[in-house]
Tab-separated table of C-alpha atoms (C1' of nucleotides) in Angstrom:
chain	number	residue	atom	x	y	z
A	1	MET	CA	1.921	-23.552	-28.629
A	2	VAL	CA	-0.392	-23.084	-25.704
A	3	ASP	CA	-0.465	-25.671	-22.905
A	4	GLU	CA	2.800	-27.133	-24.045
A	5	PRO	CA	4.621	-28.468	-20.995
A	6	LEU	CA	6.966	-25.826	-19.566
A	7	ARG	CA	10.606	-26.291	-20.351
A	8	LYS	CA	12.591	-27.125	-17.255
A	9	GLY	CA	14.051	-23.671	-16.789
A	10	GLU	CA	10.693	-21.987	-17.215
A	11	ALA	CA	9.091	-24.232	-14.630
A	12	THR	CA	11.782	-23.352	-12.102
A	13	GLN	CA	11.369	-19.663	-12.822
A	14	ALA	CA	7.625	-19.951	-12.316
A	15	ARG	CA	8.143	-21.674	-8.946
A	16	ILE	CA	10.454	-18.865	-7.825
A	17	LEU	CA	7.893	-16.282	-8.863
A	18	ASP	CA	5.080	-18.105	-7.059
A	19	ALA	CA	7.116	-18.413	-3.888
A	20	ALA	CA	8.256	-14.780	-3.962
A	21	TYR	CA	4.762	-13.518	-4.709
A	22	SER	CA	3.157	-15.285	-1.763
A	23	LEU	CA	5.934	-14.291	0.641
A	24	PHE	CA	5.942	-10.644	-0.447
A	25	MET	CA	2.175	-10.512	0.061
A	26	GLU	CA	2.519	-11.939	3.565
A	27	GLN	CA	5.561	-9.996	4.750
A	28	GLY	CA	6.357	-7.201	2.333
A	29	TYR	CA	9.537	-6.935	0.276
A	30	HIS	CA	12.153	-6.122	2.885
A	31	GLY	CA	10.423	-8.420	5.341
A	32	THR	CA	11.071	-11.381	3.042
A	33	SER	CA	14.534	-12.933	2.705
A	34	MET	CA	16.063	-14.631	-0.305
A	35	ARG	CA	16.483	-17.655	1.955
A	36	GLN	CA	12.717	-17.846	2.464
A	37	ILE	CA	12.075	-17.495	-1.249
A	38	VAL	CA	14.503	-20.219	-2.305
A	39	GLU	CA	13.235	-22.505	0.439
A	40	ARG	CA	9.596	-22.159	-0.603
A	41	ALA	CA	10.500	-22.483	-4.286
A	42	GLY	CA	12.605	-25.598	-3.695
A	43	VAL	CA	15.743	-24.226	-5.326
A	44	THR	CA	19.181	-23.569	-3.903
A	45	THR	CA	20.546	-20.245	-2.750
A	46	GLY	CA	22.844	-20.014	-5.725
A	47	GLY	CA	20.416	-21.429	-8.240
A	48	VAL	CA	17.992	-18.552	-8.043
A	49	TYR	CA	20.582	-16.215	-9.562
A	50	ASN	CA	20.510	-18.164	-12.788
A	51	HIS	CA	16.987	-16.815	-13.220
A	52	PHE	CA	17.042	-13.381	-11.602
A	53	ALA	CA	19.994	-11.049	-11.234
A	54	SER	CA	18.906	-9.745	-7.847
A	55	LYS	CA	16.132	-9.663	-5.273
A	56	GLU	CA	14.769	-6.470	-6.808
A	57	GLU	CA	14.561	-8.145	-10.230
A	58	ILE	CA	12.311	-10.733	-8.622
A	59	TRP	CA	10.077	-7.968	-7.302
A	60	VAL	CA	9.864	-6.329	-10.719
A	61	ALA	CA	8.813	-9.632	-12.278
A	62	VAL	CA	6.193	-10.201	-9.571
A	63	PHE	CA	4.937	-6.642	-9.880
A	64	LEU	CA	4.525	-6.776	-13.654
A	65	GLU	CA	3.284	-10.345	-13.998
A	66	ARG	CA	1.133	-10.839	-10.910
A	67	HIS	CA	-0.348	-7.364	-10.767
A	68	PRO	CA	-4.116	-7.251	-10.131
A	69	TYR	CA	-4.775	-5.821	-13.587
A	70	ARG	CA	-3.927	-9.259	-14.993
A	71	ALA	CA	-6.943	-10.687	-13.218
A	72	ILE	CA	-9.103	-7.603	-13.382
A	73	LEU	CA	-9.002	-6.551	-17.013
A	74	PRO	CA	-10.235	-9.876	-18.464
A	75	LEU	CA	-12.914	-9.946	-15.805
A	76	LEU	CA	-14.133	-6.458	-16.718
A	77	ARG	CA	-14.305	-7.458	-20.377
A	78	GLU	CA	-16.340	-10.567	-19.633
A	79	VAL	CA	-19.153	-8.732	-17.885
A	80	ASP	CA	-22.069	-8.615	-20.305
A	81	SER	CA	-23.113	-5.042	-20.649
A	82	GLY	CA	-26.797	-4.282	-20.388
A	83	THR	CA	-27.514	-0.859	-19.019
A	84	LEU	CA	-24.669	1.099	-17.508
A	85	GLU	CA	-26.105	0.567	-14.035
A	86	GLU	CA	-26.224	-3.188	-14.537
A	87	TYR	CA	-22.700	-3.186	-15.858
A	88	VAL	CA	-21.208	-1.244	-12.972
A	89	HIS	CA	-23.057	-3.255	-10.324
A	90	SER	CA	-22.038	-6.522	-11.915
A	91	ALA	CA	-18.441	-5.417	-12.480
A	92	ALA	CA	-18.097	-4.257	-8.876
A	93	GLN	CA	-19.587	-7.540	-7.664
A	94	ARG	CA	-17.032	-9.541	-9.624
A	95	LEU	CA	-14.080	-7.388	-8.704
A	96	VAL	CA	-14.794	-7.718	-5.020
A	97	GLY	CA	-15.316	-11.444	-5.433
A	98	GLU	CA	-11.985	-11.807	-7.191
A	99	LEU	CA	-10.115	-9.710	-4.632
A	100	ASN	CA	-11.681	-11.599	-1.751
A	101	LYS	CA	-10.531	-14.845	-3.330
A	102	GLN	CA	-7.053	-13.367	-3.549
A	103	GLN	CA	-7.138	-11.193	-0.450
A	104	ASP	CA	-3.740	-9.703	-1.017
A	105	LEU	CA	-4.001	-8.414	-4.560
A	106	LEU	CA	-4.036	-4.813	-3.371
A	107	HIS	CA	-0.955	-5.382	-1.253
A	108	ILE	CA	1.108	-5.483	-4.420
A	109	MET	CA	0.347	-1.829	-5.114
A	110	PHE	CA	0.981	-0.803	-1.510
A	111	ILE	CA	4.363	-2.552	-1.442
A	112	GLU	CA	5.376	-0.812	-4.628
A	113	LEU	CA	4.352	2.563	-3.183
A	114	VAL	CA	5.838	2.036	0.281
A	115	GLU	CA	9.016	0.115	-0.403
A	116	PHE	CA	9.947	1.378	-3.859
A	117	ASN	CA	8.288	4.788	-3.910
A	118	GLY	CA	6.494	3.764	-7.082
A	119	ALA	CA	9.705	3.457	-9.101
A	120	HIS	CA	8.288	0.699	-11.328
A	121	ILE	CA	4.862	2.181	-11.964
A	122	PRO	CA	5.677	3.797	-15.315
A	123	GLN	CA	6.777	0.358	-16.590
A	124	LEU	CA	3.474	-1.089	-15.453
A	125	PHE	CA	1.459	1.572	-17.266
A	126	GLU	CA	3.303	0.896	-20.508
A	127	ARG	CA	2.196	-2.713	-20.264
A	128	ILE	CA	-1.387	-1.945	-19.378
A	129	ALA	CA	-2.060	0.832	-21.853
A	130	PRO	CA	-2.630	-1.339	-24.969
A	131	GLU	CA	-5.087	-3.558	-23.094
A	132	LEU	CA	-7.375	-0.683	-22.184
A	133	ARG	CA	-8.910	-0.168	-25.628
A	134	PRO	CA	-11.973	-2.437	-25.158
A	135	LEU	CA	-12.827	-0.685	-21.905
A	136	VAL	CA	-12.516	2.739	-23.459
A	137	ASP	CA	-14.859	1.598	-26.235
A	138	LEU	CA	-17.350	0.341	-23.688
A	139	LEU	CA	-17.203	3.649	-21.896
A	140	ASP	CA	-17.820	5.500	-25.144
A	141	ALA	CA	-20.938	3.446	-25.789
A	142	HIS	CA	-22.510	4.768	-22.608
A	143	VAL	CA	-21.162	8.285	-22.616
A	144	GLY	CA	-24.579	9.700	-23.520
A	145	GLU	CA	-26.054	8.530	-20.231
A	146	LEU	CA	-23.348	10.206	-18.194
A	147	ARG	CA	-22.786	13.670	-16.873
A	148	PRO	CA	-20.186	15.518	-18.919
A	149	ILE	CA	-16.958	14.272	-17.354
A	150	ALA	CA	-13.678	14.025	-19.221
A	151	PRO	CA	-12.944	10.324	-19.995
A	152	PRO	CA	-9.586	10.122	-18.185
A	153	LEU	CA	-11.206	11.606	-15.093
A	154	LEU	CA	-14.105	9.210	-15.395
A	155	ALA	CA	-11.778	6.217	-15.599
A	156	ARG	CA	-9.857	7.521	-12.635
A	157	THR	CA	-12.927	8.020	-10.477
A	158	PHE	CA	-14.226	4.550	-11.366
A	159	LEU	CA	-10.964	2.951	-10.354
A	160	GLY	CA	-10.870	5.203	-7.298
A	161	PHE	CA	-14.401	4.436	-6.184
A	162	PHE	CA	-13.523	0.799	-6.241
A	163	PHE	CA	-10.343	1.350	-4.247
A	164	SER	CA	-12.331	3.392	-1.766
A	165	TYR	CA	-14.497	0.387	-0.953
A	166	TYR	CA	-11.576	-1.940	-0.686
A	167	ILE	CA	-9.229	0.235	1.301
A	168	THR	CA	-11.832	1.203	3.877
A	169	GLU	CA	-12.602	-2.503	4.157
A	170	ALA	CA	-8.939	-3.240	4.864
A	171	MET	CA	-8.669	-0.380	7.333
A	172	MET	CA	-11.605	-1.226	9.551
A	173	PRO	CA	-11.215	-3.357	12.637
A	174	PRO	CA	-13.780	-6.187	12.700
A	175	ALA	CA	-15.820	-4.462	15.416
A	176	VAL	CA	-16.401	-1.423	13.197
A	177	ARG	CA	-17.083	-3.503	10.102
A	178	ALA	CA	-19.947	-5.159	11.940
A	179	LEU	CA	-21.725	-1.783	12.034
A	180	MET	CA	-21.816	-1.606	8.248
A	181	GLY	CA	-23.985	-4.598	7.472
A	182	ASP	CA	-23.139	-6.547	4.347
A	183	GLY	CA	-24.755	-4.315	1.765
A	184	ALA	CA	-21.875	-1.858	1.869
A	185	LEU	CA	-20.660	-2.631	-1.632
A	186	ASP	CA	-24.084	-1.996	-3.142
A	187	ALA	CA	-24.207	1.329	-1.327
A	188	PHE	CA	-20.822	2.342	-2.701
A	189	VAL	CA	-21.880	1.391	-6.218
A	190	ASP	CA	-25.182	3.200	-5.875
A	191	ILE	CA	-23.572	6.390	-4.614
A	192	TYR	CA	-21.021	6.310	-7.397
A	193	LEU	CA	-23.629	5.737	-10.083
A	194	HIS	CA	-25.841	8.443	-8.655
A	195	GLY	CA	-22.783	10.669	-8.830
A	196	VAL	CA	-21.915	10.084	-12.480
A	197	VAL	CA	-25.119	9.369	-14.386
A	198	ALA	CA	-26.991	12.312	-15.831
A	199	GLY	CA	-30.005	13.084	-13.696
A	200	GLY	CA	-31.659	15.459	-16.156
A	201	GLU	CA	-31.510	18.756	-14.264
A	202	GLY	CA	-30.805	20.360	-10.980
A	203	ARG	CA	-27.816	21.238	-8.910
A	204	GLY	CA	-24.433	19.676	-9.469
A	205	ALA	CA	-25.198	19.059	-13.129
A	206	LYS	CA	-22.621	21.597	-14.201
A	207	ASP	CA	-19.947	20.758	-16.751
A	208	LEU	CA	-17.061	18.827	-15.252
A	209	PHE	CA	-13.870	19.605	-17.084
A	210	THR	CA	-14.605	18.172	-20.501
A	211	THR	CA	-11.203	19.395	-21.560
B	1	MET	CA	1.771	22.857	31.426
B	2	VAL	CA	1.854	23.603	27.714
B	3	ASP	CA	5.048	24.858	26.078
B	4	GLU	CA	7.077	23.975	29.120
B	5	PRO	CA	10.534	22.957	27.952
B	6	LEU	CA	10.730	19.204	27.407
B	7	ARG	CA	12.473	17.227	30.088
B	8	LYS	CA	15.690	15.686	28.832
B	9	GLY	CA	14.382	12.165	28.399
B	10	GLU	CA	11.302	13.420	26.592
B	11	ALA	CA	13.374	15.449	24.178
B	12	THR	CA	15.469	12.393	23.328
B	13	GLN	CA	12.365	10.296	22.864
B	14	ALA	CA	10.918	12.923	20.538
B	15	ARG	CA	14.122	12.982	18.468
B	16	ILE	CA	13.980	9.196	18.125
B	17	LEU	CA	10.344	9.395	17.036
B	18	ASP	CA	11.072	12.139	14.498
B	19	ALA	CA	14.002	10.215	13.054
B	20	ALA	CA	12.069	6.951	12.917
B	21	TYR	CA	9.005	8.590	11.394
B	22	SER	CA	10.938	10.186	8.535
B	23	LEU	CA	12.933	7.013	7.831
B	24	PHE	CA	9.874	4.743	7.897
B	25	MET	CA	8.115	7.069	5.458
B	26	GLU	CA	11.104	6.974	3.108
B	27	GLN	CA	11.960	3.279	3.273
B	28	GLY	CA	9.201	1.393	5.010
B	29	TYR	CA	9.578	-0.448	8.320
B	30	HIS	CA	11.698	-3.441	7.377
B	31	GLY	CA	13.677	-1.258	4.991
B	32	THR	CA	14.802	0.903	7.900
B	33	SER	CA	17.462	-0.249	10.339
B	34	MET	CA	17.858	0.606	13.992
B	35	ARG	CA	21.338	1.851	13.071
B	36	GLN	CA	19.812	4.432	10.722
B	37	ILE	CA	17.335	5.559	13.352
B	38	VAL	CA	19.897	6.059	16.119
B	39	GLU	CA	22.232	7.861	13.734
B	40	ARG	CA	19.574	10.324	12.590
B	41	ALA	CA	18.331	10.771	16.155
B	42	GLY	CA	21.849	11.291	17.498
B	43	VAL	CA	21.664	8.553	20.131
B	44	THR	CA	23.703	5.383	20.541
B	45	THR	CA	22.766	1.874	19.495
B	46	GLY	CA	22.138	0.824	23.063
B	47	GLY	CA	20.622	4.092	24.229
B	48	VAL	CA	17.501	3.845	22.156
B	49	TYR	CA	16.388	0.817	24.157
B	50	ASN	CA	16.059	3.011	27.227
B	51	HIS	CA	13.078	4.614	25.469
B	52	PHE	CA	11.573	1.824	23.415
B	53	ALA	CA	11.645	-1.884	24.138
B	54	SER	CA	11.969	-2.905	20.502
B	55	LYS	CA	11.881	-1.693	16.930
B	56	GLU	CA	8.193	-2.583	16.751
B	57	GLU	CA	7.456	-0.418	19.813
B	58	ILE	CA	8.914	2.523	17.918
B	59	TRP	CA	6.575	1.764	15.045
B	60	VAL	CA	3.561	1.594	17.340
B	61	ALA	CA	4.444	4.992	18.810
B	62	VAL	CA	4.888	6.488	15.345
B	63	PHE	CA	1.662	4.905	14.135
B	64	LEU	CA	-0.465	6.166	17.030
B	65	GLU	CA	1.147	9.582	17.452
B	66	ARG	CA	1.972	10.627	13.906
B	67	HIS	CA	-1.107	9.149	12.258
B	68	PRO	CA	-2.852	11.442	9.748
B	69	TYR	CA	-5.960	11.668	11.910
B	70	ARG	CA	-3.955	13.852	14.293
B	71	ALA	CA	-3.660	16.465	11.583
B	72	ILE	CA	-6.970	15.749	9.879
B	73	LEU	CA	-9.549	15.789	12.657
B	74	PRO	CA	-8.737	19.282	13.954
B	75	LEU	CA	-8.719	20.496	10.380
B	76	LEU	CA	-12.176	19.054	9.710
B	77	ARG	CA	-13.543	20.699	12.846
B	78	GLU	CA	-12.172	24.113	11.869
B	79	VAL	CA	-13.965	24.274	8.537
B	80	ASP	CA	-16.866	26.681	8.955
B	81	SER	CA	-19.975	24.907	7.840
B	82	GLY	CA	-22.261	26.767	5.504
B	83	THR	CA	-24.192	24.483	3.184
B	84	LEU	CA	-23.186	20.838	3.020
B	85	GLU	CA	-21.722	21.375	-0.444
B	86	GLU	CA	-19.570	24.240	0.746
B	87	TYR	CA	-18.421	22.217	3.702
B	88	VAL	CA	-17.386	19.170	1.705
B	89	HIS	CA	-15.621	21.207	-0.982
B	90	SER	CA	-13.773	23.218	1.601
B	91	ALA	CA	-12.915	20.190	3.732
B	92	ALA	CA	-11.586	18.287	0.704
B	93	GLN	CA	-9.538	21.308	-0.335
B	94	ARG	CA	-7.918	21.506	3.086
B	95	LEU	CA	-7.308	17.790	3.414
B	96	VAL	CA	-5.491	17.618	0.103
B	97	GLY	CA	-3.508	20.718	0.991
B	98	GLU	CA	-2.443	19.183	4.277
B	99	LEU	CA	-1.511	15.858	2.715
B	100	ASN	CA	0.459	17.536	-0.029
B	101	LYS	CA	2.390	19.451	2.582
B	102	GLN	CA	3.164	16.132	4.253
B	103	GLN	CA	3.355	13.941	1.169
B	104	ASP	CA	3.846	10.758	3.066
B	105	LEU	CA	0.994	10.849	5.543
B	106	LEU	CA	-0.810	8.060	3.720
B	107	HIS	CA	2.305	5.904	3.745
B	108	ILE	CA	1.767	5.334	7.430
B	109	MET	CA	-1.455	3.450	6.731
B	110	PHE	CA	0.071	1.453	3.890
B	111	ILE	CA	3.040	0.393	6.008
B	112	GLU	CA	0.700	-0.743	8.750
B	113	LEU	CA	-1.348	-2.765	6.247
B	114	VAL	CA	1.601	-4.229	4.312
B	115	GLU	CA	4.176	-4.882	6.989
B	116	PHE	CA	1.976	-5.549	10.027
B	117	ASN	CA	-1.226	-6.795	8.403
B	118	GLY	CA	-3.115	-4.105	10.292
B	119	ALA	CA	-2.309	-5.575	13.710
B	120	HIS	CA	-2.343	-2.162	15.438
B	121	ILE	CA	-5.450	-0.750	13.802
B	122	PRO	CA	-7.872	-1.667	16.620
B	123	GLN	CA	-5.650	0.318	19.022
B	124	LEU	CA	-5.818	3.273	16.683
B	125	PHE	CA	-9.601	3.152	16.500
B	126	GLU	CA	-9.887	3.148	20.277
B	127	ARG	CA	-7.939	6.378	20.325
B	128	ILE	CA	-9.865	8.014	17.549
B	129	ALA	CA	-13.392	7.081	18.566
B	130	PRO	CA	-13.878	9.705	21.330
B	131	GLU	CA	-12.719	12.489	19.008
B	132	LEU	CA	-15.362	11.750	16.400
B	133	ARG	CA	-18.359	13.201	18.292
B	134	PRO	CA	-18.200	16.726	16.813
B	135	LEU	CA	-18.111	15.300	13.304
B	136	VAL	CA	-21.050	13.026	13.966
B	137	ASP	CA	-23.001	16.024	15.229
B	138	LEU	CA	-22.132	17.989	12.125
B	139	LEU	CA	-23.322	15.098	9.990
B	140	ASP	CA	-26.605	14.962	11.894
B	141	ALA	CA	-27.200	18.659	11.224
B	142	HIS	CA	-27.221	18.001	7.489
B	143	VAL	CA	-28.878	14.620	7.411
B	144	GLY	CA	-32.076	16.087	5.986
B	145	GLU	CA	-30.332	17.140	2.792
B	146	LEU	CA	-28.939	13.675	2.171
B	147	ARG	CA	-30.224	10.524	0.582
B	148	PRO	CA	-31.199	7.956	3.206
B	149	ILE	CA	-27.835	6.346	3.928
B	150	ALA	CA	-26.945	4.765	7.257
B	151	PRO	CA	-24.548	7.087	9.141
B	152	PRO	CA	-21.664	4.573	9.501
B	153	LEU	CA	-21.843	3.885	5.782
B	154	LEU	CA	-21.944	7.586	5.038
B	155	ALA	CA	-18.845	8.199	7.136
B	156	ARG	CA	-17.113	5.309	5.436
B	157	THR	CA	-17.917	6.501	1.934
B	158	PHE	CA	-16.759	10.027	2.775
B	159	LEU	CA	-13.451	8.737	4.041
B	160	GLY	CA	-13.256	6.379	1.088
B	161	PHE	CA	-14.024	9.015	-1.522
B	162	PHE	CA	-11.167	11.026	-0.159
B	163	PHE	CA	-8.798	8.062	-0.236
B	164	SER	CA	-9.881	7.345	-3.775
B	165	TYR	CA	-8.598	10.734	-4.895
B	166	TYR	CA	-5.381	10.384	-3.037
B	167	ILE	CA	-4.531	6.819	-3.909
B	168	THR	CA	-5.171	7.267	-7.620
B	169	GLU	CA	-2.968	10.359	-7.388
B	170	ALA	CA	-0.170	8.291	-5.850
B	171	MET	CA	-0.597	5.484	-8.379
B	172	MET	CA	-0.393	7.530	-11.558
B	173	PRO	CA	2.867	8.098	-13.362
B	174	PRO	CA	3.413	11.803	-14.102
B	175	ALA	CA	2.646	11.343	-17.795
B	176	VAL	CA	-0.850	10.052	-17.005
B	177	ARG	CA	-1.479	12.688	-14.350
B	178	ALA	CA	-0.924	15.348	-16.973
B	179	LEU	CA	-4.047	14.095	-18.802
B	180	MET	CA	-6.212	14.889	-15.802
B	181	GLY	CA	-5.763	18.626	-15.644
B	182	ASP	CA	-5.706	20.194	-12.223
B	183	GLY	CA	-9.416	20.276	-11.483
B	184	ALA	CA	-9.476	16.587	-10.584
B	185	LEU	CA	-10.189	17.142	-6.910
B	186	ASP	CA	-13.201	19.338	-7.657
B	187	ALA	CA	-14.517	16.638	-9.972
B	188	PHE	CA	-14.143	13.972	-7.278
B	189	VAL	CA	-15.933	16.178	-4.760
B	190	ASP	CA	-18.688	17.020	-7.201
B	191	ILE	CA	-19.298	13.381	-8.125
B	192	TYR	CA	-19.391	12.392	-4.480
B	193	LEU	CA	-21.789	15.168	-3.538
B	194	HIS	CA	-24.017	14.376	-6.500
B	195	GLY	CA	-23.976	10.800	-5.250
B	196	VAL	CA	-25.066	11.478	-1.684
B	197	VAL	CA	-27.284	14.550	-1.677
B	198	ALA	CA	-30.984	14.019	-2.155
B	199	GLY	CA	-31.987	14.958	-5.685
B	200	GLY	CA	-35.757	14.846	-5.085
B	201	GLU	CA	-36.818	12.003	-7.379
B	202	GLY	CA	-35.708	9.633	-10.041
B	203	ARG	CA	-33.641	6.528	-10.312
B	204	GLY	CA	-31.143	5.590	-7.656
B	205	ALA	CA	-33.138	7.380	-4.968
B	206	LYS	CA	-34.034	4.117	-3.284
B	207	ASP	CA	-33.428	3.569	0.406
B	208	LEU	CA	-29.832	2.669	1.150
B	209	PHE	CA	-29.674	0.464	4.201
B	210	THR	CA	-30.892	2.813	6.880
B	211	THR	CA	-30.433	0.003	9.355
C	1	DC	C1'	29.631	-25.666	-25.337
C	2	DC	C1'	24.911	-25.036	-23.307
C	3	DT	C1'	21.379	-24.932	-19.455
C	4	DA	C1'	20.353	-25.361	-14.836
C	5	DC	C1'	21.904	-26.057	-10.591
C	6	DC	C1'	24.921	-27.815	-6.311
C	7	DG	C1'	27.292	-27.340	-1.393
C	8	DA	C1'	29.753	-23.977	0.779
C	9	DT	C1'	30.868	-19.628	1.959
C	10	DC	C1'	31.831	-14.467	0.972
C	11	DG	C1'	31.895	-9.546	3.395
C	12	DG	C1'	28.618	-6.981	6.139
C	13	DT	C1'	24.694	-6.005	8.983
C	14	DA	C1'	20.395	-7.269	11.487
C	15	DG	C1'	17.954	-6.681	16.277
C	16	DG	C1'	19.134	-6.962	20.845
D	1	DC	C1'	22.983	6.635	28.196
D	2	DC	C1'	27.758	4.475	26.453
D	3	DT	C1'	31.155	0.845	24.479
D	4	DA	C1'	31.574	-3.387	23.132
D	5	DC	C1'	29.779	-7.114	21.542
D	6	DC	C1'	26.455	-11.646	20.904
D	7	DG	C1'	24.020	-15.307	17.859
D	8	DA	C1'	21.796	-15.256	13.532
D	9	DT	C1'	20.966	-13.945	9.420
D	10	DC	C1'	21.250	-10.655	5.354
D	11	DG	C1'	21.760	-10.449	-0.171
D	12	DG	C1'	24.866	-12.225	-3.212
D	13	DT	C1'	28.845	-15.193	-5.282
D	14	DA	C1'	32.773	-18.648	-5.404
D	15	DG	C1'	34.493	-23.008	-8.025
D	16	DG	C1'	32.911	-27.227	-10.035
DNA sequence: CCTACCGATCGGTAGG
DNA sequence: CCTACCGATCGGTAGG
């Protein structure tokens, strides 16, 4: 069943999706015309409507099927977990590597937020939810080493800490980036870990909403 | 000089900027037409070009003059600095308050990144740079309480930690947000502080690129 | 009768 | 700052 050659219609649909994805990442949704999509996909203006009812339907398909989580979740599962510190460092390393390979993976979220006001995000979460189990389990295995933070909050801050690296990277002009050196990612990871792992005693070790 | 009534041309220009700003925030740049802007501003299709040479010039003006830093920097300077912890908690509180009042302030950065690939960001940094002195001084005053982190990196992680709260907020569907409770911001602040303040000893206290 | 698609063009609107 | 338009292009659809 796997690796069977695509049926003709499926191959065409995949070409349309590829073309639309790359154009949306370069120019945004409204900045990309149907003409550009059909041209890059090698189909005719009319032909595309045999596969998608509208331009927005194409976006929805791109958003759900090319979303970063498709690349990120398998990657996070592959990381072999030693200590928590090793896991987080290694996971961050891989995530940044993957997103540098595909520079524009974050753009997909920004386009959804800017040009659709997040209208399709609930749909995305429904798709992702069932795939999160293994990560939740992994988190549970290390929960003893962590400060008492409610799991949803912990997941959110982990995702957020990673965004924080990536978005500040995207926002800096090259001249400012030069000031950072190239160990910035390690610093982000280290600060985050220092922030969430139990240090034994001292200030800041208060209970954090273990609701 | 201040509070003098606007000259006629300036008032018109301000109306165009207001109209464009609100429309860009609602629909993005390419999703907004010049027709919509002139209608909301109450000027004619041709008239707008007496004030701005092109649609992109309007964006540049909006980007440089309505950028969040215009609201955020004064706000950060006003916070009365007791301990570092108090300062960061209080600053975070105010930032989130301000951005909730103006829900779309982050959109401006996303639009710039998505629809212009950050082409105007260097211009923005040139404007901001001179206004950063007071904040750098404030940072210096507390540097003894912090882990050894290079100042540019520290500034970047502070900005990033704040983005991380805000962007995960924007990305969550309401159903997921409900799981977080309403103390999420305090948790973000606490994790960040725990991550950057010197704890005395222990793991993670290694030197972080004090280049 | 199906699917996947063609060349041509629809009514409206884009930035200028 | 207006009215009146331009060349071109927009997303989507016609019959075959």
